[in-house]
Short mmCIF file of C-alpha atoms and ligand atoms in Angstrom, two decimals:
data_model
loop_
_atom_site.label_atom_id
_atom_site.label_comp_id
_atom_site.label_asym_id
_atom_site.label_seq_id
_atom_site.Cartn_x
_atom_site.Cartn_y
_atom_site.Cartn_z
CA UNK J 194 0.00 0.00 0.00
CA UNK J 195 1.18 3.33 -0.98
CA UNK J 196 1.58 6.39 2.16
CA UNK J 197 -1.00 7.89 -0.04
CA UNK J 198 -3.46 5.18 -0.34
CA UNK J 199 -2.22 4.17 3.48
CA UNK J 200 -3.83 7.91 4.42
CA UNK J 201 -6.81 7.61 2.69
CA UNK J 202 -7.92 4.34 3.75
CA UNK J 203 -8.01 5.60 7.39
CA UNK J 204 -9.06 9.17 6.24
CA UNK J 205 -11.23 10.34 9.49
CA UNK J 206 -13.81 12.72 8.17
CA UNK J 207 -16.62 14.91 9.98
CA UNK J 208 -19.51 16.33 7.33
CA UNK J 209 -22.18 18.28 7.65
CA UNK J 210 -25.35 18.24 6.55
CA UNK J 211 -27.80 21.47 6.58
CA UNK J 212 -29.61 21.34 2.78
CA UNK J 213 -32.72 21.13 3.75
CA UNK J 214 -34.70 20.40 7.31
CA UNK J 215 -32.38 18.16 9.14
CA UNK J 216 -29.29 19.59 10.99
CA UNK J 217 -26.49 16.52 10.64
CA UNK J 218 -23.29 16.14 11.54
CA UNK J 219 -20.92 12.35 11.22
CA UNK J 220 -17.63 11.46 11.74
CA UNK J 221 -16.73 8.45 9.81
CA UNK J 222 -13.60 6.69 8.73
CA UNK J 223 -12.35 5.36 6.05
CA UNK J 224 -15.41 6.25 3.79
CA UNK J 225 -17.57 3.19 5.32
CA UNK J 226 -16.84 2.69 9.49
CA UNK J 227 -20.01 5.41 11.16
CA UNK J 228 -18.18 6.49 14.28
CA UNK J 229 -20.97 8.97 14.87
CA UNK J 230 -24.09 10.35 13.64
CA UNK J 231 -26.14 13.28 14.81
CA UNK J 232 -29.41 14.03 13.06
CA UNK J 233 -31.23 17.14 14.85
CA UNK J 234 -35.43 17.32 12.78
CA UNK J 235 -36.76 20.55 12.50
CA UNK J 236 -40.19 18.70 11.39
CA UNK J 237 -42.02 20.07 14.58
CA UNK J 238 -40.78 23.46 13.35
CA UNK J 239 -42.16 23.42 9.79
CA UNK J 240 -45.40 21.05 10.71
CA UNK J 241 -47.91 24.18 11.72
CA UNK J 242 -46.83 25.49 7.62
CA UNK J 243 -47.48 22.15 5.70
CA UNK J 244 -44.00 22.38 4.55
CA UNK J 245 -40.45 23.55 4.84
CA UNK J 246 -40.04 27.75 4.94
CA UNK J 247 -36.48 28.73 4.19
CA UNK J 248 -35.91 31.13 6.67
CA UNK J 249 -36.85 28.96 9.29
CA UNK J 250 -35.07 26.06 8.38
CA UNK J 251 -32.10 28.53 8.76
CA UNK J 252 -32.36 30.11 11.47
CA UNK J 253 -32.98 26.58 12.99
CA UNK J 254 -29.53 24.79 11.36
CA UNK J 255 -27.78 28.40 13.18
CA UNK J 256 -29.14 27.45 16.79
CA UNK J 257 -28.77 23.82 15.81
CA UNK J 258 -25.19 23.49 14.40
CA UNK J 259 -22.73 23.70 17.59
CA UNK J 260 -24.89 21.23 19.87
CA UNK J 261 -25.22 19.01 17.02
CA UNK J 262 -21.43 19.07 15.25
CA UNK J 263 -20.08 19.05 19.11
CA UNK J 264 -22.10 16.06 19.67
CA UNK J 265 -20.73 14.01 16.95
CA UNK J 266 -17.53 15.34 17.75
CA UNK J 267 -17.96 13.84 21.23
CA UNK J 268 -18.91 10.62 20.27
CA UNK J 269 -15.43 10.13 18.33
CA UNK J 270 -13.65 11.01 21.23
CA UNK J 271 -13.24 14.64 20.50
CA UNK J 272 -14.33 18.05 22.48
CA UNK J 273 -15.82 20.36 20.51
CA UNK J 274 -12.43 22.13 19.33
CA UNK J 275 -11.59 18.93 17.70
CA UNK J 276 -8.92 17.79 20.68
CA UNK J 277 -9.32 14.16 22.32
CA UNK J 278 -11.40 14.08 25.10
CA UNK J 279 -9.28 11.79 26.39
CA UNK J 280 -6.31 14.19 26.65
CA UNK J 281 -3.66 11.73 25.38
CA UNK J 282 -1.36 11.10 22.72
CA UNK J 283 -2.95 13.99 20.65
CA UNK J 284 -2.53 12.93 16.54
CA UNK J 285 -2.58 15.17 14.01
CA UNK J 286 -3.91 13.96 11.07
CA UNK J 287 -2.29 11.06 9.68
CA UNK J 288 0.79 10.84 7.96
CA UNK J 289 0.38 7.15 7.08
CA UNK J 290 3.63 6.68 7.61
CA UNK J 291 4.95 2.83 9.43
CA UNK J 292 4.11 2.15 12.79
CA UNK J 293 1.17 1.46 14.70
CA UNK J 294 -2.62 2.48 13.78
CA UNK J 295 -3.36 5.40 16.62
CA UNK J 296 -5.90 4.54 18.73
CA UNK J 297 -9.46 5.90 17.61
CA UNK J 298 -10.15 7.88 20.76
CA UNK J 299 -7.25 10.07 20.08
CA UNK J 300 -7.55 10.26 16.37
CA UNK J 301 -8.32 13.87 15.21
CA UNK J 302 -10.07 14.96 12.34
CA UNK J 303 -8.81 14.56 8.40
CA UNK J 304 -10.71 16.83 6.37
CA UNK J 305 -14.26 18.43 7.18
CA UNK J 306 -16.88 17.96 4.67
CA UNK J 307 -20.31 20.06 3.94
CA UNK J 308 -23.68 19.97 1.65
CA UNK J 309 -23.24 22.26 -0.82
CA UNK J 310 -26.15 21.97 -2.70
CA UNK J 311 -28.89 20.73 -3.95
CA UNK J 312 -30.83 22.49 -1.34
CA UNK J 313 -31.85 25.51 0.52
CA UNK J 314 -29.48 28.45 0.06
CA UNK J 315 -29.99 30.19 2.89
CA UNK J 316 -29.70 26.40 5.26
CA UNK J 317 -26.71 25.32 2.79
CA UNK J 318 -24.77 28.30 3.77
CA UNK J 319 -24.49 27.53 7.49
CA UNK J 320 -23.44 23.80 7.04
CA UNK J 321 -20.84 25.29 4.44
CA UNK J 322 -19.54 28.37 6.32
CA UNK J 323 -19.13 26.01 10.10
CA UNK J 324 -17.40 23.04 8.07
CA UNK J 325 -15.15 25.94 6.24
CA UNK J 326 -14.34 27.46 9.65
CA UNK J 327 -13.50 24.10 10.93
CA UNK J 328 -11.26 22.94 8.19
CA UNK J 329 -9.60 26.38 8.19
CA UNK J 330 -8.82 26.24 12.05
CA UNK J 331 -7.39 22.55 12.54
CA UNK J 332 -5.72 23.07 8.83
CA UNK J 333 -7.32 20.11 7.25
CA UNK J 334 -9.11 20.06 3.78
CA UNK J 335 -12.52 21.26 3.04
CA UNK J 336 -14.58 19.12 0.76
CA UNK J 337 -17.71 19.94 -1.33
CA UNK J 338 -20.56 16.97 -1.20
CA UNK J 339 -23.30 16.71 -3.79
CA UNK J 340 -26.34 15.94 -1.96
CA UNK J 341 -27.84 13.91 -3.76
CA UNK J 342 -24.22 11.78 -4.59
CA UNK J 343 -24.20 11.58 -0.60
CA UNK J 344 -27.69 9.48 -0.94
CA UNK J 345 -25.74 7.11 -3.38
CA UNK J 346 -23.31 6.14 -0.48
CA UNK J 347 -25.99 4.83 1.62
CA UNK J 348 -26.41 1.28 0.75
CA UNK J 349 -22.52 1.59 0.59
CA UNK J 350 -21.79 2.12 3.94
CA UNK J 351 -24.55 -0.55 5.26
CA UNK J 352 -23.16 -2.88 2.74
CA UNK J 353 -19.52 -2.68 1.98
CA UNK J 354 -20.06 -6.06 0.05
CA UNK J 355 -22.00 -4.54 -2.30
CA UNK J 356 -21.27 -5.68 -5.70
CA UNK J 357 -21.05 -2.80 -8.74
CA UNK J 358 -22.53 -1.65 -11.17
CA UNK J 359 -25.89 -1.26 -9.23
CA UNK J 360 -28.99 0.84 -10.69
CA UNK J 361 -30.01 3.21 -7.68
CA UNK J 362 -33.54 4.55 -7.34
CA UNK J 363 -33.18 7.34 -5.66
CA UNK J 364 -36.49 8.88 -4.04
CA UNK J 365 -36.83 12.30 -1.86
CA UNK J 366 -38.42 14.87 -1.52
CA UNK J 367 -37.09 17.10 -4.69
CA UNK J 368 -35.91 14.57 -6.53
CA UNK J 369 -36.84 11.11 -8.05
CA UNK J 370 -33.69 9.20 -10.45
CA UNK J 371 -32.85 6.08 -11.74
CA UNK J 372 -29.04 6.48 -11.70
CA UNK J 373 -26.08 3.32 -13.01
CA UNK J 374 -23.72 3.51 -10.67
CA UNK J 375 -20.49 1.83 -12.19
CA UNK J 376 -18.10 2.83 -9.43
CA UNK J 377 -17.75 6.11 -6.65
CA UNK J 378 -17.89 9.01 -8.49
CA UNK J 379 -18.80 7.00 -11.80
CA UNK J 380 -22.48 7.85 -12.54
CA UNK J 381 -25.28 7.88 -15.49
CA UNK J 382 -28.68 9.30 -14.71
CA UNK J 383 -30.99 6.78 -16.85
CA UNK J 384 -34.30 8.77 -15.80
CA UNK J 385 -36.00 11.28 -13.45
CA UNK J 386 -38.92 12.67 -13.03
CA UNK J 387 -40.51 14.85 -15.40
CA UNK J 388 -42.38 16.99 -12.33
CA UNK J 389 -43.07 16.13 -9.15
CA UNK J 390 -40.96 14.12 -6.97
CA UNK J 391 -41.85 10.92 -5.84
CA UNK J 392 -41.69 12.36 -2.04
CA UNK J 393 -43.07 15.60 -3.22
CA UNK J 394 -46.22 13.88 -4.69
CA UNK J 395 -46.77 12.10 -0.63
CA UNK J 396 -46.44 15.19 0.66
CA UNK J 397 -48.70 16.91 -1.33
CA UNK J 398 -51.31 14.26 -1.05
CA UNK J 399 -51.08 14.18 2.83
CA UNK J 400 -51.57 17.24 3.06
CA UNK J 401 -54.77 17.09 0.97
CA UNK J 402 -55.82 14.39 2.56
CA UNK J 403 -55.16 16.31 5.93
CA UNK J 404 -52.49 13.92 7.32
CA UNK J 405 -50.01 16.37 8.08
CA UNK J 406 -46.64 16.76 7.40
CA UNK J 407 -44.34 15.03 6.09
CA UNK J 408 -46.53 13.21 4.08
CA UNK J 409 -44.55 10.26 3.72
CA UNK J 410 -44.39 9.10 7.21
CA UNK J 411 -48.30 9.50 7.43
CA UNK J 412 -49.57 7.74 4.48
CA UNK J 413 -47.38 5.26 4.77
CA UNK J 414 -49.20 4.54 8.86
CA UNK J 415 -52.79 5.44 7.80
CA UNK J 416 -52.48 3.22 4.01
CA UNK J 417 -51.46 0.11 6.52
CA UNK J 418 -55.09 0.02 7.39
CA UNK J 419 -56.75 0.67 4.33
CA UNK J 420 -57.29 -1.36 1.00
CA UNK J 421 -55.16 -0.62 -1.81
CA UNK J 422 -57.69 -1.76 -4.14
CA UNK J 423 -60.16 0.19 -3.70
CA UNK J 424 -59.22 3.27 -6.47
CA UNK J 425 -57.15 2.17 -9.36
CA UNK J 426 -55.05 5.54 -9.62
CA UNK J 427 -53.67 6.01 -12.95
CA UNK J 428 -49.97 4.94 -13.38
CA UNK J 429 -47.62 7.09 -15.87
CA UNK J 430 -45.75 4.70 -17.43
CA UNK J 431 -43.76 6.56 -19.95
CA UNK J 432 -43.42 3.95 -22.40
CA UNK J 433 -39.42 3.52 -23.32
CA UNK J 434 -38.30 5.95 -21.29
CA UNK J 435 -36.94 5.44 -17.57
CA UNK J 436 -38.69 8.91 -16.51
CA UNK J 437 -41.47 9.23 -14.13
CA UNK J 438 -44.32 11.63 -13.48
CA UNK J 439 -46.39 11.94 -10.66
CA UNK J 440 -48.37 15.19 -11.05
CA UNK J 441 -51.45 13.74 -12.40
CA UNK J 442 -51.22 11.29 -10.01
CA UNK J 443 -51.78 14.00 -7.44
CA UNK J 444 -54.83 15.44 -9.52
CA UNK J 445 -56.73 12.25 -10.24
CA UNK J 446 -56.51 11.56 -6.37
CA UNK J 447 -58.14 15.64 -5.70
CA UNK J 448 -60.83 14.89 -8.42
CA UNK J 449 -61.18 11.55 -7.17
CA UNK J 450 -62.26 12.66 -3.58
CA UNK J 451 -64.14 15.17 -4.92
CA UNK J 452 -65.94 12.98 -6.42
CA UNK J 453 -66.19 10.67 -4.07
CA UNK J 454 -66.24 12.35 -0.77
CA UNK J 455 -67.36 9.48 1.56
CA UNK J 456 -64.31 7.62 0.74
CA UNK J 457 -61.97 6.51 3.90
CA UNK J 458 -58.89 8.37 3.90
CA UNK J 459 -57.32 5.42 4.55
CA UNK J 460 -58.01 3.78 1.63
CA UNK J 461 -57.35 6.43 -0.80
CA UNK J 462 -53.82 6.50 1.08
CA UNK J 463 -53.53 2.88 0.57
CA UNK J 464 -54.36 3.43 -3.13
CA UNK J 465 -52.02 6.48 -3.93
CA UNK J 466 -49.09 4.40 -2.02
CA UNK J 467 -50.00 1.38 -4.56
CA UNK J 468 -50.06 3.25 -7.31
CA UNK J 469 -46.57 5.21 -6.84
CA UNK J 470 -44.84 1.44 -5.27
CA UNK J 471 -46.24 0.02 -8.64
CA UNK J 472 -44.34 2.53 -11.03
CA UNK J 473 -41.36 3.05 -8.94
CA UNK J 474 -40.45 -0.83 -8.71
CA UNK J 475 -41.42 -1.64 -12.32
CA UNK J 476 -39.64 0.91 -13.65
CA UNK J 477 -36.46 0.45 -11.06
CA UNK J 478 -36.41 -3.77 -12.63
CA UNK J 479 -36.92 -2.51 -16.46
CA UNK J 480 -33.86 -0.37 -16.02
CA UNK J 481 -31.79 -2.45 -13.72
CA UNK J 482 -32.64 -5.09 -16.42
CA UNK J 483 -31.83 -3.03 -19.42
CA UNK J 484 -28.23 -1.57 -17.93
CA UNK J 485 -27.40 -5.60 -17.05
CA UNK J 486 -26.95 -4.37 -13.29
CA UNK J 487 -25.85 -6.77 -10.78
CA UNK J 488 -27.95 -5.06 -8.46
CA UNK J 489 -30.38 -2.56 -6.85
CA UNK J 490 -30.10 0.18 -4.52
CA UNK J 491 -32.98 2.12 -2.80
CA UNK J 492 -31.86 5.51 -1.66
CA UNK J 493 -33.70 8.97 -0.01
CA UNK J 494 -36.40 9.57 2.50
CA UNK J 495 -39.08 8.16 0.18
CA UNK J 496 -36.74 4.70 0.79
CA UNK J 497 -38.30 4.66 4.29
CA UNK J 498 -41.42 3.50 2.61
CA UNK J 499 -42.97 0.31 3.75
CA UNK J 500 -44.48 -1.13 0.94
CA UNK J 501 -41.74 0.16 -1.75
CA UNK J 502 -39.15 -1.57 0.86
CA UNK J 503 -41.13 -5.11 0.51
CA UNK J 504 -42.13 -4.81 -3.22
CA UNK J 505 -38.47 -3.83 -4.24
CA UNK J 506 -37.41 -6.94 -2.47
CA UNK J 507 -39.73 -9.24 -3.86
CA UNK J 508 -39.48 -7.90 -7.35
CA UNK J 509 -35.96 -8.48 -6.88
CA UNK J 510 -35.62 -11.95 -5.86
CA UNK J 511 -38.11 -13.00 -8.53
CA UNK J 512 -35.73 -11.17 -10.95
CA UNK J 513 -32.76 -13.02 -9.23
CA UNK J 514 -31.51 -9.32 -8.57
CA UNK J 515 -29.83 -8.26 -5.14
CA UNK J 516 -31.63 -5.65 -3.42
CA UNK J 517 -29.74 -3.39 -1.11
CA UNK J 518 -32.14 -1.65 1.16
CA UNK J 519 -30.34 1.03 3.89
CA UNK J 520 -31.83 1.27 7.09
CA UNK J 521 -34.28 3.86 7.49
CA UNK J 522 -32.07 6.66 9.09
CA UNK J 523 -30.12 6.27 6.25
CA UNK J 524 -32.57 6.62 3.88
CA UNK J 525 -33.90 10.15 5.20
CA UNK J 526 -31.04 13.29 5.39
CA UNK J 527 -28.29 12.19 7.48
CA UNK J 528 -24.72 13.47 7.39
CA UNK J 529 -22.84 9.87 7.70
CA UNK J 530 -23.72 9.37 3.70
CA UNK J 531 -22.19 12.65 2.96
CA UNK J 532 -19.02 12.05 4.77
CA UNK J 533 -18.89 8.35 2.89
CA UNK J 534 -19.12 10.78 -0.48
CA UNK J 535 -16.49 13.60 0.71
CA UNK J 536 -13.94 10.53 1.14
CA UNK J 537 -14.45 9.49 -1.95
CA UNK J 538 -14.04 13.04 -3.51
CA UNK J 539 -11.45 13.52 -1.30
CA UNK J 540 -9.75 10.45 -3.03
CA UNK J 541 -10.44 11.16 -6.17
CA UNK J 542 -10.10 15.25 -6.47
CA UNK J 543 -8.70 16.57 -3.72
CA UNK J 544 -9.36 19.71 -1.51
CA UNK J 545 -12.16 21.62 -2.55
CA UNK J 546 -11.62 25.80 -3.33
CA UNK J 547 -12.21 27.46 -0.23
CA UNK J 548 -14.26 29.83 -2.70
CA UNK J 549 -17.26 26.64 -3.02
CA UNK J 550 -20.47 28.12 -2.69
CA UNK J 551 -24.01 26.80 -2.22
CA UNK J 552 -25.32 25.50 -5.45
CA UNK J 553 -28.92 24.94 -4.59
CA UNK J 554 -29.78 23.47 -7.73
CA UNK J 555 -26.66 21.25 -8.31
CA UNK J 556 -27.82 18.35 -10.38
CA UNK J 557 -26.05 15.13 -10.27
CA UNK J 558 -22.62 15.45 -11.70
CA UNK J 559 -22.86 18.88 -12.02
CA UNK J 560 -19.38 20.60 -11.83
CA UNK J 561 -18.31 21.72 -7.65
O1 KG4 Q 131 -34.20 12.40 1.34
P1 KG4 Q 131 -35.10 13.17 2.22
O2 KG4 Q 131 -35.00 12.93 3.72
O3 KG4 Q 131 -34.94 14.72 2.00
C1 KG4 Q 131 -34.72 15.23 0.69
O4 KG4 Q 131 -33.53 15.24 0.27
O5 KG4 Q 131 -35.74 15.57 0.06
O6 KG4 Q 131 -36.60 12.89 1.72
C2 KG4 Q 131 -37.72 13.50 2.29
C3 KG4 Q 131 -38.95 12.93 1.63
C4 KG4 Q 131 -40.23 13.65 2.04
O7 KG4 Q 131 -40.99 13.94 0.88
C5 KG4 Q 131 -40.95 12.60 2.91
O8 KG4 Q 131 -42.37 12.73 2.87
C6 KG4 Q 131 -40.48 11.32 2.26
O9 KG4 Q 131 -39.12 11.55 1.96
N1 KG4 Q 131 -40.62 10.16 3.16
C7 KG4 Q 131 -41.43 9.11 2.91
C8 KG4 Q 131 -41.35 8.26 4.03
N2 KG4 Q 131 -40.46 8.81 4.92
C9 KG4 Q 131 -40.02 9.97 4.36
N3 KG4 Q 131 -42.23 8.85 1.85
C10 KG4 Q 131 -42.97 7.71 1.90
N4 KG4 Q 131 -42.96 6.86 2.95
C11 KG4 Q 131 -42.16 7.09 4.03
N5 KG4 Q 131 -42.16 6.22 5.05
ZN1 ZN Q 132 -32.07 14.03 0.76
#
C-alpha cells in the first residue's frame, strides 16, 4: 500500500449536513466505518406550515449546528475544538507513515466535509460556512458533497459487500432518479422525473388528505389500514423511457375525492401508495434489467417507505436481482452518507476551493 493510499484508507472525516430540514453532523472513517451520527429534525418546526419555509429552516440549522457538530464530535472522542477528550497522545492527522494504527479515541479529524447543494441556500450556507471554519482552524481540507451523490453512499456504507454496477432509485423529496452507478464518483442518470418528486407527490397528497406533514411518514401509517384496491389511480408509465411523473397522479386523487367524498382516507392513502410502489419498482427492474446491473439500490427519505421496501425486495428476488435496502435513518437526510461521499471526492479530487459556494440546484454530476 502506498503512504497515499495508506492515508486515505483511514481518512477520518466529519460532514455536515444542513440542505434542507435536518441539521447533521458524522464522523466516519475510512469512507464506510459510522463512528458517529447526529441528526437534529426541525419537522415540529415546519409542521404548523405544511411544509419547509427557508428562513426557518435557517435560522434553525444556526441554533442547531454547535450542539449538534459538538455532539458528533464527542462521540469520536473529541471536544468540541476537535482535541481528544481523552487528553492523550494527541494525533494530528495522519501521515500514514509505518508504525502502529493510533488509537481511535485520540484520532483527530482529516478533512471536514459540507452539503453544498442541492438544497436551501440560505440552510446550505451555514453547514458550508461552520465546516469551512472548521477545516480552516485545525488546517485540514474542506470538501464539497453533492447531496444527492451523498444518498448514493448509503447502501454503501450498510453494505460494503456490495457488488457494482448497481442501478439506484433514488427517491426524496425534490428529486426522483434512476441512476447506473459503475463505481464512486462514476455515474449515469438513466431517468428522473418529469415533475413532481416521488416524495413531493406524498407530501402533497397528505396534506390534501389532511395527514399532516411530512406526508410520507403519514400515508405510509394510515395506508397500513386501508385497501389498496379500492381506487385504481392512474400509473404514468412513460413507455421507453426510464422517466417518471407523478403530477397527475396527485390530480386524479383531488378529483377523485371530490368525487367521491365518503371515501376513507385510509383507503385512498392505501391506493395512492400502490399506485406510486407500482411505477417506482417496475420501472427500477426494467432499467436495472436493461443496464445488465448486478444489483439494486434504494436511496432517499421516500426509501423509508414500507411497501416500496417489501415490493423492491420481492421484485428483486423473482428477478434473481440483489436488493440493497439502507436502514431507514439512512434513507432520510443524514450526514454519515455525505461524509462516505467527501472521502471518496477527497480520493479522487482533492481539496475543494475554499471559494465553493451553495449550489442549490446542483444536479447530479454537475461541476463543484
Ligand atoms: O431524502 P429526504 O430525507 O430529503 C430530501 O432530500 O428531500 O426525503 C424527504 C422525503 C419527504 O418527501 C418525505 O415525505 C419522504 O421523503 N418520506 C417518505 C417516508 N419517509 C419519508 N415517503 C414515503 N414513505 C415514508 N415512510
Ligand atoms: Zn435528501
Amino acid at each position: 500500500m502506498t503512504a497515499r493510499a495508506a492515508e486515505q484508507s483511514k481518512a477520518r472525516i466529519l460532514a455536515i449536513e444542513t440542505s434542507c430540514d435536518e441539521t447533521a453532523a458524522a464522523v466516519v472513517d475510512g469512507g464506510l466505518r459510522v463512528i458517529s451520527s447526529v441528526v437534529s429534525s426541525q419537522v415540529d418546526l415546519h409542521a404548523r406550515y405544511g411544509g419547509v419555509v427557508p428562513e426557518l429552516a435557517s435560522r434553525a440549522h444556526i441554533e442547531q449546528i454547535v450542539p449538534v457538530v459538538t455532539l458528533a464530535l464527542e462521540g469520536a472522542g473529541l471536544d468540541g475544538a476537535g482535541h481528544p477528550l481523552t487528553g492523550q497522545g494527541v494525533g494530528g492527522p495522519p501521515t500514514g507513515g509505518p508504525g502502529p494504527p493510533e488509537p481511535a479515541e485520540t484520532r483527530r479529524i482529516d478533512a471536514v466535509a459540507a452539503t453544498v447543494g442541492p438544497g436551501l441556500v440560505g440552510a446550505l450556507l451555514v453547514g458550508i460556512s461552520f465546516a469551512k471554519a472548521l477545516a480552516m482552524g485545525w488546517e485540514v481540507p474542506f470538501v464539497a458533497v453533492n447531496h444527492l451523490e451523498g444518498h448514493l453512499y448509503a447502501s454503501l456504507l450498510e453494505d460494503p459487500g456490495l457488488e457494482l454496477p448497481v442501478v439506484v432509485l433514488l427517491v426524496s423529496g425534490g428529486h426522483t432518479m434512476l441512476i447506473r452507478m459503475d463505481a464512486p464518483g462514476d455515474y449515469r442518470v438513466l431517468g428522473r422525473t418529469r415533475d413532481d418528486a416521488a416524495g413531493e407527490a406524498f407530501d402533497k397528497v397528505a396534506r390534501y388528505l389532511g395527514l399532516g406533514y411530512p406526508g410520507g411518514p403519514a400515508i405510509d401509517r394510515v395506508a397500513a389500514s386501508g385497501d389498496p384496491g379500492t381506487v385504481k389511480f392512474p400509473r404514468a408509465w412513460l413507455d421507453g423511457s426510464a422517466d417518471f411523473s407523478f403530477s397527475g397522479l396527485k390530480t386524479a386523487v383531488v378529483n377523485q375525492v371530490t368525487a367521491e367524498p365518503a371515501l376513507a382516507t385510509a383507503d385512498v392513502a392505501a391506493s395512492f401508495q400502490e399506485a406510486v410502489v407500482d411505477v417506482l419498482v417496475h420501472k427500477t427492474l426494467a432499467a436495472a434489467a436493461e443496464a445488465g446491473a448486478g444489483g439494486i439500490c434504494l436511496a432517499g427519505g421516500v426509501g423509508a417507505n414500507s411497501l416500496l421496501r417489501e415490493r423492491l425486495r420481492a421484485a428483486g428476488a423473482a428477478a434473481g436481482l440483489p436488493v440493497y435496502l439502507p436502514s431507514r435513518a439512512m434513507c432520510t437526510d443524514n450526514a454519515a452518507m455525505i461524509a462516505a461521499a467527501a472521502y471518496h471526492r477527497l480520493g479522487r479530487d482533492g481539496p475543494s476551493s475554499w471559494g465553493t459556494g451553495a449550489t442549490p440546484g446542483m444536479g447530479l454530476g454537475s461541476p463543484r
